[in-house]
Structure formats: structure tokens, C-alpha cells
XYZ file of C-alpha atoms in Angstrom:
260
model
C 11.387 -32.035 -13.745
C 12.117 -29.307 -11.540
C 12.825 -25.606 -12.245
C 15.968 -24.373 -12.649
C 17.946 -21.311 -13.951
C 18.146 -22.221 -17.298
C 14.987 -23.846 -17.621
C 13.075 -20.976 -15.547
C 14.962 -18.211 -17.883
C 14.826 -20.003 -21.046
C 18.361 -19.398 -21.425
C 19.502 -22.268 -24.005
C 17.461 -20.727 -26.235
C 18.190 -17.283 -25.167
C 21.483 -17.470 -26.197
C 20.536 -18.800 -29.900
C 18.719 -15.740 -30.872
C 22.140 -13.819 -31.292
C 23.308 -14.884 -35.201
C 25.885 -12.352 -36.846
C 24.911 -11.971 -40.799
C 28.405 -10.522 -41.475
C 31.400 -13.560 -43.324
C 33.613 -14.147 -39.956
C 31.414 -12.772 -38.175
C 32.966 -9.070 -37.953
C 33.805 -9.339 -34.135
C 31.438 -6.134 -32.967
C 28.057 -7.417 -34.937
C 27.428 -9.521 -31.579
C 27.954 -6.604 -29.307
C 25.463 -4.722 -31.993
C 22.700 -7.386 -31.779
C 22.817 -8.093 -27.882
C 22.418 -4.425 -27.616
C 19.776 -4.007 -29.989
C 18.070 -6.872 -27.727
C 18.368 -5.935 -24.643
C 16.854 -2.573 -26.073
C 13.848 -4.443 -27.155
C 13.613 -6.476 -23.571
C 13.339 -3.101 -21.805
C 10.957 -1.557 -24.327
C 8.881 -4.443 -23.690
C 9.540 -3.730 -19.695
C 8.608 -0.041 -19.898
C 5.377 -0.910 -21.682
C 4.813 -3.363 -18.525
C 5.133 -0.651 -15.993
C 3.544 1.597 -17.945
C -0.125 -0.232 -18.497
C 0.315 -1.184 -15.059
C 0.763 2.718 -14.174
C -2.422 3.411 -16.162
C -4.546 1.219 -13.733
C -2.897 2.174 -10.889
C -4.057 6.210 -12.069
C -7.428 4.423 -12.525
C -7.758 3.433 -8.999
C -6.249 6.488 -7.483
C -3.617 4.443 -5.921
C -0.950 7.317 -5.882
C 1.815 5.526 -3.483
C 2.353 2.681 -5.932
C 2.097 5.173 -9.202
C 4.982 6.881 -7.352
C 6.516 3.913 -7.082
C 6.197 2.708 -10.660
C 7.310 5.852 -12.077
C 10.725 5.796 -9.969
C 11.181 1.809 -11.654
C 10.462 3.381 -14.909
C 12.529 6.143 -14.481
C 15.645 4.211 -13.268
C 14.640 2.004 -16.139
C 15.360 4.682 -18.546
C 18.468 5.088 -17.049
C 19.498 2.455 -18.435
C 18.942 2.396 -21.493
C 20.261 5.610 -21.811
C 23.643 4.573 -20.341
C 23.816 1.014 -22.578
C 24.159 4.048 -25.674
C 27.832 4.254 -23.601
C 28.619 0.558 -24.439
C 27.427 1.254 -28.330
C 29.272 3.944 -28.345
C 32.908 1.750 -27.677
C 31.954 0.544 -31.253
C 33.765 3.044 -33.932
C 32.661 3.920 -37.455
C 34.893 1.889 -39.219
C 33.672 -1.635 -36.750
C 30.217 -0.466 -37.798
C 30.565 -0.259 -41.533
C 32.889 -3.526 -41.154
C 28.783 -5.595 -41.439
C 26.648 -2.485 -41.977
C 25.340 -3.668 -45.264
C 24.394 -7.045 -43.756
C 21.851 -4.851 -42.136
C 19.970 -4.548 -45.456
C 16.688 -2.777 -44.720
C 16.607 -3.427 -41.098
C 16.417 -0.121 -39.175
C 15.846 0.909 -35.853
C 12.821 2.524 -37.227
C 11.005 -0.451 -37.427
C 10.698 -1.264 -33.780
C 7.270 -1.328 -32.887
C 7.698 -1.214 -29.305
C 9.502 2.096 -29.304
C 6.555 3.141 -31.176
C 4.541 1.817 -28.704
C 5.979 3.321 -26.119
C 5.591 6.714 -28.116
C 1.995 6.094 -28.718
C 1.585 5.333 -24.766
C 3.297 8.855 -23.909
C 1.111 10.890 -26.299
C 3.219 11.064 -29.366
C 0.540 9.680 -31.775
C 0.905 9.159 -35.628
C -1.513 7.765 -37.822
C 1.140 7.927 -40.135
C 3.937 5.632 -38.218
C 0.929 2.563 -37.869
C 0.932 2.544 -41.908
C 4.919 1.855 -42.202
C 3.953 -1.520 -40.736
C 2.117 -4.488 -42.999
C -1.130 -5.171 -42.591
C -2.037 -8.147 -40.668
C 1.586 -8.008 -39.254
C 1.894 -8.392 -34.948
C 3.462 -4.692 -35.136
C 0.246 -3.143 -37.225
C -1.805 -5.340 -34.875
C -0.261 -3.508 -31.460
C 0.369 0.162 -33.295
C -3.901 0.077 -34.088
C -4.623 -1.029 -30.265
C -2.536 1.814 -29.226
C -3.442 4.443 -31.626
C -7.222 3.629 -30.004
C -6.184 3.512 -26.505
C -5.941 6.504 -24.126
C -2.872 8.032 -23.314
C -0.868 7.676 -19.934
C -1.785 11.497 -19.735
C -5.301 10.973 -20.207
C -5.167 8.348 -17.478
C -3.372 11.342 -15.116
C -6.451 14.071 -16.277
C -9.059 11.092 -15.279
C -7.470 10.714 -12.172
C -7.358 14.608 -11.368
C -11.161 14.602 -12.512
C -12.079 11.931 -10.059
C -10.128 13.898 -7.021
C -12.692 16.933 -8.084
C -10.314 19.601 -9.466
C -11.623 20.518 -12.720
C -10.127 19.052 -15.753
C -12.391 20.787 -18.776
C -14.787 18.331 -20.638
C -13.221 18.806 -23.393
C -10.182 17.504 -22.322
C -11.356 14.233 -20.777
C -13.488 13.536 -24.314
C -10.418 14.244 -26.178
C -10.206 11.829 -29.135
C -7.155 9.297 -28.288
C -6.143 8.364 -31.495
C -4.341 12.315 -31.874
C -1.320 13.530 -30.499
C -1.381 14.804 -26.930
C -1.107 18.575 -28.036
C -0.680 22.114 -25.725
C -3.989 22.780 -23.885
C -3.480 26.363 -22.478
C -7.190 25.971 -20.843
C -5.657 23.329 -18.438
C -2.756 25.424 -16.979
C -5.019 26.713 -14.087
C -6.390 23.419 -13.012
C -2.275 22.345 -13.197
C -1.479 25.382 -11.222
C -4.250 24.587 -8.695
C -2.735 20.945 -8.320
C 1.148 22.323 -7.706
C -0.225 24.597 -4.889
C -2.434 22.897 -3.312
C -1.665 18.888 -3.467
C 1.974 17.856 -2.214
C 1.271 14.415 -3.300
C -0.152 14.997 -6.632
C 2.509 18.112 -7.418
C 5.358 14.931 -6.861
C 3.299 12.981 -8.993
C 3.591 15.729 -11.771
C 7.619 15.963 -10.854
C 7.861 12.372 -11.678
C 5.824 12.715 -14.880
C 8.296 15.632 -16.130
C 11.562 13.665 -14.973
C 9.442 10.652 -17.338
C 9.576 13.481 -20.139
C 13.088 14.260 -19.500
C 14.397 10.719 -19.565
C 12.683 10.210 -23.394
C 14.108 13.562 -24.680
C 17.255 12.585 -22.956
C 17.526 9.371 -24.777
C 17.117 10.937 -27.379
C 19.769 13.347 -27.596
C 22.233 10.627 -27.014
C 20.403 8.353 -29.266
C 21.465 11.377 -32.246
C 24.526 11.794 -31.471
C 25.462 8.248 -31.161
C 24.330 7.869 -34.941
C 26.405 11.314 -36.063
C 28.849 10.043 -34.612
C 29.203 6.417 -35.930
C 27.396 7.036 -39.579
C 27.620 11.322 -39.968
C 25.046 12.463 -41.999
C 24.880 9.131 -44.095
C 21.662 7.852 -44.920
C 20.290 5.339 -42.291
C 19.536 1.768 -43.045
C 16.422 0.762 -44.127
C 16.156 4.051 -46.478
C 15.521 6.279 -43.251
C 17.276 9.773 -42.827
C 19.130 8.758 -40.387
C 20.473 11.442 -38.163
C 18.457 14.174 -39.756
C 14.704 12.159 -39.108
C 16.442 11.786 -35.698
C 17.092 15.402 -34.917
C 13.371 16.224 -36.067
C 12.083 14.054 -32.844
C 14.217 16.102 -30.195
C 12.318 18.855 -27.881
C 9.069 16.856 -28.648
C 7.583 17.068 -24.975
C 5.188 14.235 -24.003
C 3.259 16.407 -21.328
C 3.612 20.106 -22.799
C 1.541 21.411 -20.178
C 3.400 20.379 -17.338
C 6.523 22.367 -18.598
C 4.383 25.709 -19.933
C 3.099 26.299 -16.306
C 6.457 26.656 -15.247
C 6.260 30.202 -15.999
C 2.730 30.811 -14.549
C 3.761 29.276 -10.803
């Protein structure tokens, strides 16, 4: 049988996987769900690029990491603009199947978590929210292990000879990426004296920017539909959300702004 749209896409049963909980349903619980979705199929997209960004670093291959970044970065885009279709959705269509939610939350995506883990933001603590043997515990430990996309950069700065310190490159990859003062004149170095790797580092800041941006609309999309309400699944809801803003995956690329 030959390939065809459908078949190729696996649409039939793409289009199953959308059930409403809600008695009707309540009209907006599809446009909640297909969102939610198409959330997760870009999470899973990012995390694409991004491993394949990693070995790119790896091999020194800075055209194509420039290239990758600007897919990831319109990417984000995105998924920053679909938070405009949510957004058509008013409190009152919200809390019209809200409860169907249960203890479903946002919270619980472990590719979002994943794609924290990838840019630095590390957490013992967010692997243990997950059960034990379950497919998101089983991805959170791999990435908790695994290096950083910023280790990846320092590795590939180390292997073009500018001096990354030791004790950044044996840095234990399970902990946050954190501010590393002692790396600001290596980073300075870089800006000054490599066009190609100082767009590199633009692209990795404008990679920054997108997350923070997302979330900052990602906030005030909740105030907005639920206010200060708890969230679902027994989370703070806006205020947890508000504690994740001005959390900068590559600190060190925005202190050495003042030293340039």
C-alpha cells in the first residue's frame, strides 16, 4: 500500500487523541487540549534541535549551529505567539470544565522540564515529582546526568584554544548552570576577537530571551484567566510561576555586558 498523507502523518489517529472530559463538551475544552498538544509536539521539536545542536558544538561545525539556533529560535516564536490563541479563551470558558482537569497541571510536563534541564536549569528536586519507573522519571534522570547545552558551548571554546578554566569543563552536570565570574575574560576574549563565535553567543542570548519571554506571557496568561487562584494539580499557580521569571540560562553571557 502506498504512502499517503494520512497514512504518512498518522492523522486518523491524530485526530482521536483530542477527548473533552467536560458533560457537552464545554465548547473551548478542544481549543484547550489542541493547544496543550501542539505545546507538547514543539517541546518534543526543541529537544530535537537541541541534541542535534549539542553534536553539532561537538564537531565544531559552527555554520549549521547557527543555523539550528535560528530554527529554534523561530520555533520559540511560536509557541510564544499560540499563548495569543489561549488567550481568546476568557475566565469564565475556562472554569466552564476546569475541574475536569482534576490533578492534571501543566507542571507535570516532562518535556518542558526537559527542555529546562537541557538549558542549565537543573533540579534534583523537579525529577522526584515524577513516579519511579514512570517514562518522565526515566528521561528527567538521563538529563539530570547529561551535560548541558552550555557545557557543550565551553567544550567547544576549549577545543578552539581560548581558555575555558578546568574547573569549568569538570563541572558536575547534574547542578544548575550557576554565575562563573572566572569565565568573563575568556567570554570577553571571544566577543573581541571571534566574529563568528561572538554571533554564536548573540544567538545563545536571543535562546535565553525567547525562554524568559515565554515566560512572562506564560504568567500573565494564567493571572489573567485564573488570578491568584490556586493552580490545578495543587500547584501555586501564578505565584510558583512568577518565581521562574529572570532565571537566565547562560548568566555569564549577560554579566559581561558591562565588562565589554
Amino acid at each position: 500500500m502506498s504512502v499517503t498523507y494520512s497514512s504518512y502523518l498518522k492523522l486518523d489517529q491524530l485526530l482521536e487523541l483530542q477527548q473533552p472530559l467536560s458533560q457537552g463538551p464545554e465548547h473551548d475544552e478542544t481549543l484547550f487540549i489542541v493547544i496543550h498538544q501542539v505545546y507538547e509536539l514543539w517541546f518534543k521539536e526543541l529537544l530535537h534541535e537541541l541534541d542535534y545542536l549539542e553534536g553539532l558544538l561537538g564537531r565544531e561545525d559552527l555554520p549549521r549551529a547557527q543555523h539550528t539556533l535560528k530554527r529554534v529560535l523561530t520555533i520559540l516564536k511560536v509557541v510564544v505567539a499560540q499563548i495569543d490563541v489561549l488567550e481568546t479563551m476568557t475566565p469564565l470558558e475556562f472554569l466552564s470544565f476546569r475541574e475536569r482537569l482534576e490533578k492534571g497541571s501543566g507542571f507535570q510536563s516532562y518535556q518542558f522540564r526537559e527542555l529546562e534541564f537541557v538549558l542549565g536549569l537543573k533540579s534534583k528536586k523537579a525529577v522526584a515529582h515524577y513516579p519511579e519507573g514512570s517514562e518522565g522519571r526515566r528521561r528527567l534522570e538521563r538529563r539530570l546526568r547529561h551535560p548541558t547545552l552550555w557545557d557543550a558551548f565551553l567544550r567547544m571554546l576549549a577545543a578552539r584554544g581560548y581558555a575555558v578554566p578546568a574547573a569549568a569543563l569538570a563541572r558536575d552536570p547534574a547542578e544548575p548552570v550557576a554565575p562563573a565570574p572566572e569565565l568573563h575574560p575568556m567570554l570577553i576574549d571571544v566577543y573581541r576577537r571571534d566574529p563568528d563565535l561572538r554571533a554564536l553567543c548573540e544567538r545563545l542570548v536571543d535562546l535565553d530571551e525567547g525562554i524568559q519571554e515565554w515566560r512572562y506571557r506564560h504568567v500573565k496568561m494564567v493571572q489573567r484567566t485564573i488570578g491568584t487562584r490556586p493552580g490545578t494539580g495543587g500547584s501555586e499557580g501564578a505565584a510558583y510561576l512568577m518565581t521562574t521569571l529572570n532565571r537566565p540560562c547562560f548568566p555569564d553571557l549577560w554579566a559581561i555586558r558591562t565588562e565589554l
